[in-house]
Short mmCIF file of C-alpha atoms in Angstrom, two decimals:
data_model
loop_
_atom_site.label_atom_id
_atom_site.label_comp_id
_atom_site.label_asym_id
_atom_site.label_seq_id
_atom_site.Cartn_x
_atom_site.Cartn_y
_atom_site.Cartn_z
CA LEU A 1 0.00 0.00 0.00
CA THR A 2 1.54 3.27 -1.12
CA PHE A 3 0.28 6.84 -0.82
CA ARG A 4 1.61 9.68 -2.95
CA GLU A 5 0.56 13.30 -2.67
CA THR A 6 0.81 15.42 -5.81
CA GLY A 7 -0.29 18.90 -6.80
CA ASP A 8 -3.47 17.25 -8.05
CA GLY A 9 -4.24 15.38 -4.83
CA VAL A 10 -3.58 12.09 -3.06
CA PHE A 11 -3.23 8.77 -4.87
CA ALA A 12 -3.23 5.37 -3.16
CA ALA A 13 -1.78 2.27 -4.82
CA HIS A 14 -2.73 -1.22 -3.72
CA SER A 15 -0.07 -3.52 -5.12
CA TYR A 16 0.83 -7.18 -4.84
CA LYS A 17 2.91 -9.64 -6.83
CA PHE A 18 0.99 -12.13 -8.95
CA SER A 19 3.88 -13.65 -10.92
CA PRO A 20 7.68 -13.60 -10.73
CA ALA A 21 7.76 -10.79 -13.30
CA ALA A 22 4.63 -8.74 -12.59
CA SER A 23 2.43 -7.25 -9.90
CA THR A 24 -1.10 -5.98 -9.71
CA PHE A 25 -1.08 -2.21 -9.19
CA ILE A 26 -4.50 -0.71 -8.42
CA VAL A 27 -4.63 3.07 -8.03
CA GLU A 28 -7.44 4.99 -6.43
CA CYS A 29 -8.08 8.64 -5.67
CA ASP A 30 -10.99 10.88 -4.85
CA GLU A 31 -13.08 12.41 -7.61
CA GLU A 32 -11.55 15.88 -7.20
CA THR A 33 -8.02 14.50 -7.63
CA TRP A 34 -9.14 12.47 -10.63
CA ALA A 35 -10.58 15.59 -12.30
CA ARG A 36 -7.64 17.90 -11.42
CA ALA A 37 -5.20 15.35 -12.85
CA GLY A 38 -7.23 15.29 -16.06
CA LEU A 39 -7.78 11.57 -15.78
CA ASP A 40 -11.26 12.01 -17.21
CA ARG A 41 -9.66 13.13 -20.50
CA ARG A 42 -6.45 11.10 -20.69
CA THR A 43 -6.01 8.08 -22.88
CA ASP A 44 -5.01 4.77 -21.35
CA GLU A 45 -1.40 5.41 -22.40
CA GLU A 46 -1.39 8.96 -20.99
CA THR A 47 -2.87 7.74 -17.72
CA ARG A 48 -0.27 4.98 -17.47
CA ARG A 49 2.55 7.49 -18.02
CA TYR A 50 1.08 10.00 -15.55
CA LEU A 51 0.67 7.39 -12.81
CA GLY A 52 4.13 6.04 -13.62
CA GLU A 53 5.45 9.50 -12.76
CA VAL A 54 3.35 9.74 -9.59
CA PHE A 55 4.72 6.41 -8.34
CA ALA A 56 8.15 6.57 -10.04
CA ARG A 57 10.19 6.18 -6.86
CA ASP A 58 8.10 3.17 -5.84
CA LEU A 59 8.37 1.47 -9.23
CA SER A 60 12.19 1.42 -9.15
CA GLY A 61 12.50 2.12 -12.86
CA HIS A 62 9.78 -0.32 -13.92
CA GLU A 63 6.98 0.89 -16.15
CA LEU A 64 3.33 0.38 -15.40
CA MET A 65 1.54 -1.96 -17.76
CA SER A 66 -2.06 -1.56 -18.72
CA ASN A 67 -4.77 -3.84 -19.96
CA ASN A 68 -7.40 -1.40 -21.16
CA SER A 69 -7.66 -0.08 -17.60
CA ARG A 70 -10.68 1.98 -16.57
CA TRP A 71 -11.44 4.31 -13.71
CA ILE A 72 -14.58 3.04 -12.03
CA ASN A 73 -16.56 3.68 -8.89
CA PHE A 74 -16.85 0.64 -6.67
CA LEU A 75 -20.11 -1.21 -7.26
CA LEU A 76 -21.77 -2.33 -4.05
CA VAL A 77 -23.91 -5.42 -4.55
CA LYS A 78 -26.52 -6.43 -1.98
CA ASN A 79 -29.48 -8.72 -2.61
CA GLY A 80 -32.77 -8.82 -0.78
CA ARG A 81 -33.19 -12.47 -1.72
CA TRP A 82 -30.26 -14.84 -1.92
CA SER A 83 -32.05 -17.68 -3.66
CA ARG A 84 -35.14 -18.61 -5.63
CA ARG A 85 -36.35 -22.18 -5.86
CA ASN A 86 -33.19 -24.22 -6.55
CA VAL A 87 -31.00 -21.29 -7.69
CA VAL A 88 -28.68 -19.53 -5.24
CA LEU A 89 -26.22 -16.68 -5.68
CA VAL A 90 -22.71 -16.69 -4.20
CA GLY A 91 -19.67 -14.43 -4.37
CA ASP A 92 -19.83 -11.10 -6.18
CA ALA A 93 -23.17 -12.00 -7.77
CA LEU A 94 -24.59 -12.08 -4.25
CA HIS A 95 -22.54 -9.46 -2.43
CA THR A 96 -19.45 -7.33 -2.86
CA ALA A 97 -17.01 -5.90 -0.32
CA HIS A 98 -14.63 -3.11 -1.28
CA PHE A 99 -11.26 -4.57 -2.24
CA SER A 100 -9.43 -2.47 0.36
CA ILE A 101 -10.30 -5.02 3.06
CA GLY A 102 -9.29 -7.97 0.89
CA SER A 103 -12.20 -10.22 1.79
CA GLY A 104 -14.23 -10.69 -1.40
CA THR A 105 -12.73 -14.05 -2.35
CA LYS A 106 -12.80 -15.18 1.29
CA LEU A 107 -16.53 -14.44 1.53
CA ALA A 108 -17.23 -16.25 -1.75
CA MET A 109 -15.31 -19.33 -0.61
CA GLU A 110 -17.02 -19.32 2.78
CA ASP A 111 -20.41 -19.08 1.03
CA SER A 112 -19.54 -22.12 -1.08
CA ILE A 113 -18.28 -24.09 1.91
CA ALA A 114 -21.42 -23.27 3.91
CA LEU A 115 -23.64 -24.44 1.05
CA PHE A 116 -21.64 -27.63 0.64
CA GLN A 117 -21.85 -28.40 4.36
CA LEU A 118 -25.61 -27.84 4.44
CA PHE A 119 -26.22 -30.16 1.50
CA ALA A 120 -23.69 -32.70 2.79
CA ALA A 121 -25.67 -32.78 6.05
CA GLY A 122 -28.68 -33.96 4.05
CA ARG A 123 -30.76 -30.78 4.08
CA ASP A 124 -33.36 -30.49 1.35
CA VAL A 125 -32.94 -27.58 -1.09
CA SER A 126 -35.38 -25.11 0.48
CA THR A 127 -34.16 -25.79 4.04
CA ALA A 128 -30.49 -25.58 3.03
CA LEU A 129 -30.94 -22.31 1.15
CA ALA A 130 -32.95 -20.73 3.97
CA GLU A 131 -30.33 -21.79 6.53
CA PHE A 132 -27.53 -20.60 4.25
CA GLU A 133 -29.03 -17.12 4.11
CA ARG A 134 -29.89 -17.05 7.82
CA THR A 135 -26.34 -17.96 8.89
CA ARG A 136 -24.30 -16.16 6.23
CA ARG A 137 -26.20 -12.86 5.89
CA PRO A 138 -25.03 -11.43 9.27
CA VAL A 139 -21.42 -12.33 8.46
CA VAL A 140 -21.62 -10.76 5.01
CA GLU A 141 -23.31 -7.62 6.35
CA GLU A 142 -20.57 -7.19 8.96
CA TYR A 143 -17.88 -7.42 6.26
CA GLN A 144 -19.79 -5.08 3.97
CA GLN A 145 -20.02 -2.50 6.76
CA ALA A 146 -16.28 -2.81 7.43
CA ALA A 147 -15.60 -2.52 3.70
CA HIS A 148 -17.83 0.56 3.50
CA GLU A 149 -15.86 2.24 6.30
CA SER A 150 -12.59 1.30 4.59
CA ARG A 151 -13.78 2.63 1.23
CA LEU A 152 -14.78 5.94 2.82
CA TRP A 153 -11.37 6.20 4.48
CA PHE A 154 -9.61 5.78 1.13
CA GLU A 155 -11.98 8.23 -0.55
CA HIS A 156 -10.92 10.81 2.05
CA ALA A 157 -7.25 9.82 2.39
CA ARG A 158 -6.28 13.46 1.81
CA ASP A 159 -7.77 14.20 5.26
CA TYR A 160 -5.14 11.98 6.89
CA THR A 161 -1.93 12.79 5.01
CA HIS A 162 -1.08 15.61 7.45
CA LEU A 163 -0.84 13.13 10.33
CA GLU A 164 2.48 11.97 11.75
CA PRO A 165 3.47 8.56 10.32
CA THR A 166 2.44 6.63 13.44
CA GLN A 167 -0.93 8.41 13.61
CA PHE A 168 -1.46 7.86 9.89
CA ALA A 169 -0.68 4.14 10.25
CA PHE A 170 -3.06 3.87 13.22
CA SER A 171 -5.83 5.58 11.27
CA LEU A 172 -5.21 3.25 8.32
CA MET A 173 -5.17 0.14 10.52
CA THR A 174 -8.43 1.05 12.30
CA ARG A 175 -10.30 2.41 9.25
CA SER A 176 -12.75 -0.50 9.01
CA ARG A 177 -13.66 -0.34 12.72
CA ARG A 178 -12.88 -4.08 12.97
CA VAL A 179 -9.41 -3.36 14.36
CA THR A 180 -9.33 -1.22 17.50
CA TYR A 181 -6.70 0.33 19.72
CA GLU A 182 -7.33 -2.45 22.24
CA SER A 183 -6.76 -5.17 19.67
CA LEU A 184 -3.51 -3.52 18.54
CA LYS A 185 -2.01 -3.42 22.05
#
């Protein structure tokens, strides 16, 4: 996780290695920064070069690659009903959690495991699906709330850049409200 402040505003990069030769590099910023930087008008190539300059010291001479990248607003998915007859939704079709808490895949896998366990225990379809929703919905809603708090923190990262490094790190660590001062002691 890297933050860079420019004349246009604050950019945050979420990065992680996915192969020996490449890493995922997701950049986010608030709407004002996006507009001031002209990212609404730049081509993919111009955006890649601009962000390469913003994060130059972090990239150690490497260039950013692009795959028809797009600036998007996070899409929150919630469903009033999780199933109908013998059809059930799981993963991002059922619910999303902002990527900044890193739990989307975890939630999808836990959904699948819960469904498997219910059917393996011999539940009929309607009972299994009702129990699936009853047990998983509170868990998902808790993660979605934490993800919402985290997303808001990143959308207002400029409000925290003036903090001393330790204060900034504490604010970042506790942004989702799932981690507290007590749990960090």
